[in-house]
Coordinates of C-alpha atoms in Angstrom, one line a residue:
M1 CA 7.9 -58.1 40.4
S2 CA 10.3 -55.5 41.8
D3 CA 12.2 -56.0 45.0
A4 CA 9.9 -53.7 46.9
D5 CA 6.9 -55.7 45.6
A6 CA 8.7 -58.9 46.7
D7 CA 9.1 -57.4 50.2
S8 CA 5.4 -56.4 50.3
S9 CA 4.4 -59.8 49.0
L10 CA 6.4 -61.5 51.7
D11 CA 4.9 -59.2 54.3
R12 CA 1.4 -60.0 53.1
A13 CA 2.2 -63.7 53.3
T14 CA 3.5 -63.3 56.8
D15 CA 0.4 -61.4 57.8
E16 CA -1.8 -64.2 56.5
A17 CA 0.4 -66.9 58.3
L18 CA 0.2 -65.0 61.6
A19 CA -3.5 -64.5 61.3
L20 CA -4.0 -68.2 60.6
F21 CA -1.8 -68.9 63.6
A22 CA -3.9 -66.6 65.8
D23 CA -7.1 -68.3 64.5
D24 CA -5.7 -71.7 65.5
R25 CA -4.8 -70.5 68.9
R26 CA -8.2 -69.0 69.6
S27 CA -9.9 -72.2 68.4
H28 CA -8.3 -74.0 71.4
H29 CA -10.1 -71.6 73.7
A30 CA -13.6 -71.8 72.1
L31 CA -14.3 -75.5 71.7
P32 CA -17.8 -76.9 71.7
A33 CA -18.7 -78.3 75.1
D34 CA -18.9 -81.8 73.7
R35 CA -15.5 -81.8 72.0
P36 CA -12.4 -81.8 74.1
A37 CA -9.4 -79.9 72.9
A38 CA -7.3 -83.0 72.4
A39 CA -9.8 -84.4 70.0
R40 CA -9.9 -81.4 67.7
R41 CA -8.5 -82.5 64.3
P42 CA -6.8 -80.3 61.6
A43 CA -9.8 -80.9 59.3
D44 CA -12.1 -79.3 61.9
R45 CA -9.9 -76.2 62.0
R46 CA -9.9 -75.9 58.3
A47 CA -13.7 -76.1 58.4
E48 CA -13.8 -73.2 60.9
R49 CA -11.5 -71.2 58.7
T50 CA -13.8 -71.8 55.7
A51 CA -16.8 -70.5 57.7
Y52 CA -14.9 -67.3 58.5
D53 CA -12.0 -66.7 56.2
V54 CA -9.0 -65.2 57.9
D55 CA -8.2 -63.1 54.8
D56 CA -11.5 -61.2 55.4
A57 CA -10.9 -60.5 59.0
P58 CA -9.9 -56.8 59.6
H59 CA -7.0 -56.1 61.8
G60 CA -8.2 -55.5 65.3
S61 CA -11.2 -57.8 64.8
A62 CA -12.1 -60.7 67.1
R63 CA -10.4 -63.0 64.6
A64 CA -7.3 -61.0 64.4
P65 CA -6.6 -59.4 67.9
F66 CA -2.9 -59.1 67.4
A67 CA -0.9 -56.2 66.0
Y68 CA 0.7 -57.2 62.7
F69 CA 3.9 -55.7 61.4
P70 CA 6.0 -56.3 58.4
F71 CA 9.0 -58.2 59.6
D72 CA 11.3 -55.6 58.1
E73 CA 9.6 -53.0 60.3
I74 CA 9.3 -54.7 63.7
P75 CA 8.7 -52.6 66.9
V76 CA 11.7 -51.8 69.0
G77 CA 11.4 -51.7 72.7
G78 CA 7.7 -52.5 72.7
G79 CA 6.5 -49.7 70.5
V80 CA 5.9 -49.2 66.8
V81 CA 9.0 -47.6 65.3
D82 CA 8.4 -47.5 61.6
G83 CA 5.5 -48.3 59.3
G84 CA 3.6 -50.5 61.8
R85 CA 0.0 -51.0 60.7
S86 CA -2.6 -49.4 62.8
V87 CA -4.7 -51.7 65.0
G88 CA -8.2 -51.2 66.3
T89 CA -9.2 -48.4 63.9
T90 CA -10.9 -50.7 61.4
P91 CA -14.7 -51.4 61.9
R92 CA -15.0 -54.8 63.4
R93 CA -17.2 -57.7 62.3
P94 CA -20.0 -58.2 64.9
G95 CA -19.2 -60.8 67.4
P96 CA -19.4 -61.7 71.0
E97 CA -16.5 -59.5 71.8
D98 CA -18.1 -56.3 70.5
E99 CA -18.6 -55.0 74.0
T100 CA -14.9 -55.1 74.8
G101 CA -13.8 -52.7 72.1
P102 CA -10.8 -53.1 69.9
A103 CA -7.9 -55.1 71.2
P104 CA -4.7 -53.2 72.1
A105 CA -1.6 -53.5 69.9
P106 CA 1.0 -55.6 71.8
A107 CA 4.7 -55.5 71.0
F108 CA 5.9 -57.9 68.4
D109 CA 7.5 -60.1 71.1
A110 CA 3.9 -60.8 72.4
F111 CA 3.4 -63.3 69.6
P112 CA 3.5 -66.7 71.4
F113 CA 5.7 -68.5 68.9
I114 CA 8.0 -70.2 71.4
D115 CA 5.4 -72.5 73.0
V116 CA 3.7 -73.6 69.8
A117 CA 6.4 -75.2 67.7
E118 CA 4.1 -76.8 65.1
D119 CA 2.1 -73.5 64.5
E120 CA 5.4 -71.6 64.3
K121 CA 6.7 -74.1 61.7
R122 CA 3.6 -73.8 59.6
A123 CA 3.7 -70.0 59.7
R124 CA 7.3 -70.0 58.7
H125 CA 6.7 -72.3 55.8
M126 CA 3.7 -70.3 54.6
T127 CA 5.8 -67.2 54.7
A128 CA 8.7 -68.9 52.8
D129 CA 6.5 -70.1 50.0
A130 CA 5.5 -66.5 49.2
T131 CA 8.9 -65.6 47.9
P132 CA 10.2 -68.1 45.3
H133 CA 13.9 -67.0 45.2
C134 CA 14.6 -66.7 48.9
A135 CA 12.7 -69.5 50.6
P136 CA 12.2 -72.3 51.5
H137 CA 15.9 -72.6 50.3
A138 CA 17.1 -69.3 51.8
T139 CA 20.6 -69.7 53.2
P140 CA 21.1 -68.8 56.9
W141 CA 22.9 -65.5 57.3
P142 CA 26.1 -66.8 58.9
T143 CA 26.3 -69.6 56.3
A144 CA 25.9 -67.1 53.5
R145 CA 28.8 -65.0 54.7
A146 CA 30.9 -68.1 55.0
V147 CA 30.0 -69.2 51.5
A148 CA 30.9 -65.7 50.1
A149 CA 34.3 -65.8 51.9
A150 CA 35.1 -69.2 50.5
A151 CA 33.9 -68.4 46.9
A152 CA 37.3 -67.1 45.7
E153 CA 41.0 -66.9 46.5
A154 CA 43.3 -63.9 47.0
L155 CA 44.1 -62.1 43.8
P156 CA 47.8 -62.0 42.5
A157 CA 50.3 -59.7 44.0
E158 CA 51.6 -56.6 42.3
E159 CA 54.2 -53.9 43.0
R160 CA 52.7 -50.5 43.7
P161 CA 54.5 -47.2 44.5
L162 CA 54.0 -46.1 48.1
G163 CA 51.7 -43.3 47.1
D164 CA 49.3 -45.7 45.3
A165 CA 49.3 -48.6 47.8
L166 CA 47.0 -47.0 50.5
G167 CA 44.1 -49.3 51.4
Q168 CA 45.6 -52.4 49.7
V169 CA 46.9 -55.4 51.6
L170 CA 50.5 -56.5 52.0
A171 CA 51.1 -59.7 50.0
E172 CA 54.5 -60.1 51.7
P173 CA 55.8 -59.2 55.2
L174 CA 57.4 -55.8 55.5
V175 CA 61.1 -56.4 56.3
A176 CA 63.4 -53.6 57.3
L177 CA 65.9 -52.8 54.6
T178 CA 68.1 -50.8 57.0
D179 CA 68.7 -50.1 60.7
L180 CA 66.3 -47.6 62.1
P181 CA 67.7 -45.1 62.8
S182 CA 70.6 -45.8 60.5
F183 CA 73.0 -43.8 62.7
D184 CA 73.1 -42.3 66.1
T185 CA 71.0 -39.1 66.0
S186 CA 70.1 -36.3 68.3
A187 CA 66.6 -36.5 69.7
M188 CA 66.5 -32.8 70.7
D189 CA 67.9 -29.4 69.8
G190 CA 70.7 -28.5 72.1
W191 CA 74.4 -29.4 72.4
A192 CA 76.3 -32.6 71.8
V193 CA 78.6 -32.9 74.9
S194 CA 81.6 -35.1 75.7
G195 CA 82.3 -36.1 79.3
P196 CA 81.1 -34.2 82.4
G197 CA 80.7 -30.4 82.2
P198 CA 81.4 -27.6 82.0
W199 CA 82.2 -27.8 78.3
R200 CA 84.1 -25.6 76.0
L201 CA 82.3 -24.3 72.9
P202 CA 83.7 -23.2 69.6
P203 CA 83.1 -19.6 68.4
P204 CA 79.4 -18.9 67.6
G205 CA 78.2 -20.3 64.2
E206 CA 81.3 -22.5 63.7
Q207 CA 81.0 -26.3 63.5
D208 CA 77.2 -26.5 64.3
V209 CA 75.9 -30.0 63.6
L210 CA 72.8 -29.9 61.4
A211 CA 70.4 -32.6 60.2
G212 CA 71.3 -33.8 56.7
R213 CA 74.8 -32.4 56.8
P214 CA 78.1 -34.4 56.8
G215 CA 79.3 -35.3 60.2
T216 CA 82.1 -33.4 62.0
G217 CA 85.3 -34.8 63.4
P218 CA 85.4 -36.5 66.8
L219 CA 84.3 -34.4 69.8
R220 CA 87.0 -34.1 72.5
D221 CA 86.4 -34.7 76.1
G222 CA 85.2 -31.5 77.8
H223 CA 84.0 -29.9 74.6
A224 CA 80.5 -29.4 73.1
L225 CA 78.9 -28.5 69.8
R226 CA 75.5 -26.9 68.9
I227 CA 73.3 -29.7 67.4
A228 CA 69.9 -29.9 65.8
T229 CA 67.2 -32.6 66.1
G230 CA 67.9 -35.5 63.7
A231 CA 71.5 -34.6 63.2
R232 CA 74.2 -37.3 63.3
I233 CA 75.9 -37.5 66.7
P234 CA 79.7 -36.7 66.5
A235 CA 82.0 -39.5 67.5
G236 CA 83.0 -39.1 71.1
A237 CA 79.8 -37.4 72.2
T238 CA 78.3 -38.9 75.4
A239 CA 75.0 -37.1 75.6
V240 CA 72.8 -34.3 74.2
L241 CA 72.1 -31.4 76.5
R242 CA 68.7 -29.8 75.7
S243 CA 68.7 -26.1 74.8
E244 CA 66.5 -25.3 77.8
H245 CA 68.8 -27.2 80.2
G246 CA 72.0 -25.3 79.4
E247 CA 73.5 -21.8 79.8
V248 CA 76.5 -20.2 78.0
T249 CA 78.8 -18.0 79.9
V250 CA 80.5 -14.9 78.5
Q251 CA 83.7 -16.9 78.5
G252 CA 82.2 -19.3 76.0
E253 CA 81.6 -22.2 78.5
L254 CA 78.5 -24.3 78.6
L255 CA 76.9 -25.0 82.0
A256 CA 74.1 -27.6 82.7
N257 CA 71.4 -26.5 85.1
R258 CA 70.5 -30.2 85.8
H259 CA 72.2 -33.6 85.8
V260 CA 73.1 -35.0 82.4
S261 CA 73.1 -38.8 82.2
H262 CA 75.2 -40.8 79.7
G263 CA 73.4 -41.3 76.4
Q264 CA 70.7 -38.8 77.3
D265 CA 68.6 -37.7 74.2
I266 CA 70.6 -39.8 71.8
R267 CA 68.7 -42.1 69.5
P268 CA 71.0 -45.1 69.0
R269 CA 71.5 -46.7 65.7
G270 CA 69.1 -49.7 65.3
G271 CA 67.0 -48.6 68.4
E272 CA 63.8 -49.2 66.5
C273 CA 64.8 -52.1 64.3
R274 CA 67.7 -53.8 62.7
Q275 CA 68.1 -54.6 59.0
G276 CA 66.2 -57.8 58.3
D277 CA 63.7 -57.4 61.1
R278 CA 60.1 -58.3 60.2
L279 CA 58.1 -55.1 60.9
V280 CA 54.6 -56.0 59.7
P281 CA 53.1 -59.3 58.6
A282 CA 51.5 -60.1 55.3
G283 CA 47.8 -59.5 55.2
T284 CA 48.1 -56.1 56.8
V285 CA 46.0 -53.3 55.3
V286 CA 48.3 -50.4 54.2
T287 CA 47.5 -47.4 56.3
P288 CA 49.1 -43.9 56.3
P289 CA 51.4 -44.9 59.3
L290 CA 52.4 -48.1 57.5
L291 CA 53.4 -46.0 54.5
G292 CA 55.6 -43.9 56.7
L293 CA 57.2 -46.9 58.3
A294 CA 57.9 -48.4 54.9
A295 CA 59.5 -45.3 53.6
A296 CA 61.6 -45.0 56.7
A297 CA 62.7 -48.6 56.3
G298 CA 63.9 -48.0 52.8
Y299 CA 61.0 -48.9 50.5
D300 CA 60.0 -47.2 47.3
T301 CA 57.3 -49.7 46.4
L302 CA 55.2 -52.3 48.2
T303 CA 54.1 -55.8 47.2
V304 CA 50.4 -55.8 47.7
T305 CA 47.4 -57.9 46.6
R306 CA 45.8 -56.5 43.6
R307 CA 42.5 -54.6 44.1
P308 CA 39.5 -56.5 42.7
R309 CA 38.0 -54.8 39.7
V310 CA 34.3 -54.3 40.2
D311 CA 31.6 -53.4 37.7
V312 CA 28.4 -51.9 39.1
L313 CA 25.2 -52.4 37.1
V314 CA 22.2 -50.3 38.3
L315 CA 18.9 -51.8 37.2
G316 CA 15.5 -50.2 37.2
D317 CA 13.6 -48.0 34.8
E318 CA 12.2 -46.0 37.7
L319 CA 15.5 -44.4 38.7
L320 CA 16.4 -40.7 38.2
Q321 CA 20.0 -39.6 38.2
E322 CA 19.3 -36.0 39.2
G323 CA 16.6 -33.6 40.3
L324 CA 13.5 -34.2 42.5
P325 CA 11.5 -37.4 42.2
E326 CA 8.4 -36.9 40.1
G327 CA 6.0 -38.8 37.8
G328 CA 6.4 -42.1 39.7
L329 CA 10.2 -42.0 39.4
I330 CA 12.6 -42.0 42.3
R331 CA 16.2 -41.0 42.7
D332 CA 18.9 -43.6 42.4
A333 CA 20.4 -43.8 45.9
L334 CA 22.6 -46.8 45.3
G335 CA 24.7 -45.6 42.3
P336 CA 26.3 -42.7 44.3
M337 CA 26.7 -44.9 47.4
L338 CA 28.1 -48.2 46.1
G339 CA 31.4 -46.8 44.5
P340 CA 32.7 -45.3 47.7
W341 CA 31.5 -48.2 49.8
L342 CA 33.2 -50.8 47.5
R343 CA 36.4 -48.7 47.5
A344 CA 36.3 -48.7 51.3
L345 CA 36.2 -52.5 51.1
G346 CA 39.4 -52.5 49.1
A347 CA 37.9 -52.8 45.6
D348 CA 38.5 -50.8 42.5
P349 CA 35.0 -50.0 41.2
G350 CA 34.3 -48.6 37.8
E351 CA 31.7 -45.9 37.1
A352 CA 28.2 -47.3 37.6
L353 CA 26.5 -48.5 34.4
R354 CA 22.8 -47.8 34.4
I355 CA 20.9 -50.4 32.5
G356 CA 17.3 -50.1 33.5
D357 CA 15.0 -53.0 33.1
D358 CA 16.5 -54.3 29.9
A359 CA 17.2 -58.0 29.8
D360 CA 19.3 -57.9 26.7
A361 CA 21.4 -55.0 28.0
L362 CA 21.9 -56.9 31.2
Y363 CA 22.9 -60.1 29.3
A364 CA 25.4 -58.1 27.2
A365 CA 27.0 -56.4 30.2
L366 CA 27.4 -59.6 32.1
A367 CA 28.7 -61.5 29.1
A368 CA 31.2 -58.9 28.2
T369 CA 32.6 -58.1 31.7
T370 CA 36.2 -58.7 32.5
A371 CA 35.8 -57.5 36.1
D372 CA 36.5 -59.8 39.1
V373 CA 33.2 -59.0 40.6
V374 CA 30.0 -57.6 39.2
V375 CA 27.5 -56.0 41.6
T376 CA 23.9 -55.5 40.4
T377 CA 21.2 -53.6 42.1
G378 CA 17.6 -54.6 41.9
G379 CA 16.0 -57.3 39.8
T380 CA 16.7 -60.2 42.0
A381 CA 13.1 -61.2 42.7
S382 CA 10.8 -63.0 40.3
G383 CA 8.6 -60.3 38.8
P384 CA 8.1 -59.6 35.0
V385 CA 11.0 -57.1 34.9
D386 CA 13.3 -58.9 37.3
H387 CA 15.9 -60.2 34.8
V388 CA 18.8 -61.2 37.0
H389 CA 17.9 -64.8 37.6
P390 CA 16.9 -65.5 34.0
T391 CA 20.0 -63.8 32.7
L392 CA 22.3 -65.8 35.0
H393 CA 20.6 -69.0 33.9
R394 CA 21.0 -68.0 30.2
L395 CA 24.7 -67.4 30.8
G396 CA 25.1 -70.8 32.6
A397 CA 26.1 -69.2 35.9
E398 CA 26.4 -71.2 39.0
L399 CA 24.3 -69.9 41.9
L400 CA 26.2 -70.2 45.1
V401 CA 23.7 -68.3 47.3
D402 CA 20.2 -67.8 46.2
G403 CA 18.3 -65.9 48.8
V404 CA 19.4 -65.3 52.4
A405 CA 17.4 -65.6 55.6
V406 CA 18.0 -62.0 56.6
R407 CA 15.8 -58.9 57.0
P408 CA 16.1 -56.7 55.1
G409 CA 17.8 -58.0 52.0
H410 CA 16.5 -61.6 51.6
P411 CA 16.4 -61.6 47.8
M412 CA 20.2 -61.2 47.5
L413 CA 22.3 -63.7 45.6
L414 CA 25.9 -64.8 44.8
A415 CA 26.8 -66.5 41.5
R416 CA 29.9 -67.6 39.6
L417 CA 29.8 -66.5 35.9
A418 CA 33.1 -68.2 35.2
P419 CA 36.4 -68.9 37.0
G420 CA 37.4 -65.6 38.5
R421 CA 34.1 -63.9 37.6
L422 CA 31.6 -63.5 40.4
V423 CA 28.2 -61.7 40.6
V424 CA 26.7 -60.2 43.8
G425 CA 23.1 -59.4 43.2
L426 CA 21.8 -56.8 45.6
P427 CA 18.1 -56.0 46.3
G428 CA 16.9 -52.7 45.0
N429 CA 15.8 -51.2 48.3
P430 CA 18.7 -49.2 49.7
L431 CA 19.0 -50.6 53.2
A432 CA 18.4 -54.1 51.8
A433 CA 21.2 -53.5 49.4
V434 CA 23.5 -52.5 52.2
A435 CA 22.5 -55.7 54.0
G436 CA 23.6 -57.5 50.8
L437 CA 26.9 -55.7 50.8
L438 CA 27.7 -56.7 54.3
T439 CA 26.5 -60.2 53.9
L440 CA 28.0 -61.2 50.6
A441 CA 30.2 -58.5 49.0
E442 CA 32.3 -57.7 52.1
P443 CA 33.5 -61.3 52.9
L444 CA 34.0 -61.9 49.2
L445 CA 36.1 -58.8 48.8
C446 CA 38.1 -59.6 51.9
T447 CA 39.1 -62.9 50.5
L448 CA 40.0 -61.4 47.1
T449 CA 42.1 -58.6 48.7
G450 CA 43.9 -61.0 51.1
R451 CA 42.5 -59.6 54.3
A452 CA 40.8 -61.5 57.1
V453 CA 37.0 -61.1 57.4
D454 CA 36.3 -58.9 60.4
E455 CA 34.4 -60.8 63.0
P456 CA 31.5 -59.1 64.6
V457 CA 32.0 -57.7 68.1
R458 CA 29.5 -57.9 70.8
A459 CA 27.6 -55.0 72.4
V460 CA 24.8 -54.6 74.9
P461 CA 21.6 -53.0 73.5
V462 CA 20.3 -50.3 75.7
E463 CA 16.8 -50.8 74.3
E464 CA 15.0 -54.1 73.4
V465 CA 15.5 -55.2 69.8
S466 CA 12.9 -57.6 68.6
G467 CA 13.8 -60.4 66.3
H468 CA 12.2 -62.2 63.4
P469 CA 11.0 -65.8 64.2
A470 CA 13.1 -67.5 61.5
D471 CA 15.5 -64.9 60.0
T472 CA 18.4 -62.8 61.1
R473 CA 17.7 -59.1 61.3
L474 CA 20.2 -56.3 60.6
V475 CA 19.3 -53.2 62.5
P476 CA 21.1 -49.8 62.3
V477 CA 22.5 -48.8 65.8
T478 CA 24.5 -46.0 67.2
Y479 CA 27.0 -46.3 70.1
D480 CA 25.6 -45.2 73.4
G481 CA 28.5 -44.1 75.6
G482 CA 31.0 -46.3 73.8
P483 CA 31.3 -49.3 71.4
G484 CA 30.2 -51.7 74.2
R485 CA 26.6 -50.3 74.2
V486 CA 24.4 -49.7 71.3
R487 CA 21.0 -48.0 70.7
P488 CA 18.7 -49.1 67.9
L489 CA 17.7 -46.4 65.5
R490 CA 14.4 -45.6 63.8
F491 CA 13.8 -45.5 60.1
H492 CA 15.2 -49.0 59.5
G493 CA 12.7 -50.2 56.8
P494 CA 14.2 -51.8 53.7
A495 CA 13.8 -48.7 51.6
M496 CA 15.1 -46.3 54.2
L497 CA 18.6 -44.8 54.5
R498 CA 17.9 -42.3 57.3
G499 CA 18.7 -44.6 60.1
L500 CA 21.7 -46.0 58.3
A501 CA 23.1 -42.5 57.7
A502 CA 23.1 -41.9 61.4
A503 CA 24.4 -45.4 62.4
D504 CA 27.8 -46.4 63.7
A505 CA 27.1 -50.1 63.0
L506 CA 24.5 -52.7 62.2
A507 CA 23.3 -55.0 65.0
V508 CA 23.0 -58.7 64.0
V509 CA 19.8 -59.9 65.7
P510 CA 19.5 -63.7 65.5
P511 CA 16.3 -65.5 64.8
G512 CA 14.0 -65.2 67.8
G513 CA 15.5 -62.0 69.1
A514 CA 18.5 -60.7 70.9
G515 CA 19.7 -61.8 74.3
R516 CA 21.6 -59.6 76.7
S517 CA 24.1 -58.8 73.9
V518 CA 24.2 -58.7 70.1
E519 CA 26.9 -58.9 67.5
V520 CA 27.5 -55.6 65.6
L521 CA 29.1 -55.1 62.2
G522 CA 31.1 -51.9 61.8
L523 CA 30.4 -49.5 58.9
P524 CA 33.0 -47.9 56.7

């Protein structure tokens, strides 16, 4: 069974559970006159279902008046966004309601789960049983992220040249190796002056003070020298007069056209830091400005946490590497996406290895890997060509997370092959795979690289975002007038990337739906 089939199977199981739930609810409103509602037993309900099997009831019939949607494609804001099944267009089985016409399609939130705890519990359990590897043992989404973050320790430190340390994490605090600036310098082009004006200048071109040149002798009171930005201030100078604030007379005197205060436009030695000052703490990601600060403070190399080496294994015989999809084949969207994404998370990914649906090739690749982390795509369900679970079992791997209660992406997994060797199994559907990256790979890589896991920030959705009754939902959103407001995007099915490509973040919708605000996870 492929991951897509697993999603479809789970959706079908969900449909059946919801239809059964609807049947139960209706039975309370159509009791025989001689049988009170309180006396109705479960066995009576089963008998009614036998007389009219829910599986045979067409959507929109009297037995199934609700609109059913795959949980990965739930309506947003009361309307069908993606892939909702049509309601009311299928011929209905004759019944007493025939005169009323087909029932309208309510929004997903119309399902009355909240007031019927037992029916909800049964529907959830029926849905869970349809997917062996993700339920009923599916790990809650927040727990899965915590397990992934705790599954490893930070990798050893290494020395890297400044030019190669970008994106890595400081393993030690950045301590100033010198005063900044290391001498008094001019902040502007102009004249170094001593005492109050007017000032006497030397002949043009003589004794100009330039950046990077040896310093001149002391400057006497009442004298001035032409000086460039960044040049060392001569001893005895009391201020720098900017070029636009001074005039030179024909007699060679310098006059100021505004007041000059003592120390004006002089950058004093140690004004930014003193030698030994702690500039940046350990655990800071190396950014371009940090590289500049390190260079200014005297560093040629930085002590950083080693990047995790990551192998990417792309599974699936149906994947094309180039050209247009044809003959039942589809383009591989994950291979081109995973490398840059993992690199943005601080990893050092190798070139993706395409294995197909070959159990022996998968076993050989996992057995031979020396990477810190192996990321696989597809094959995490329980179909005839889904080889990830059997191969991990064959290798004696320890499953840390085996299925997560999240939509999309529930068949994801995290396993330990050996000490220092971890496997993140992503579903094959693109958006589901991204959910796996953010759920398991991101917190794991944050720990390995020595950085803190970014906590989700909260934002207010400008449109209603429906939730799943039992699972967390990850929904692509875009900022609406700023990060504090988000708008859900269409095309958020598990196999879709269109919504994600336009998204600024993913909204984390808890089981049961969002309140007035939702958590959002930023995207690289």
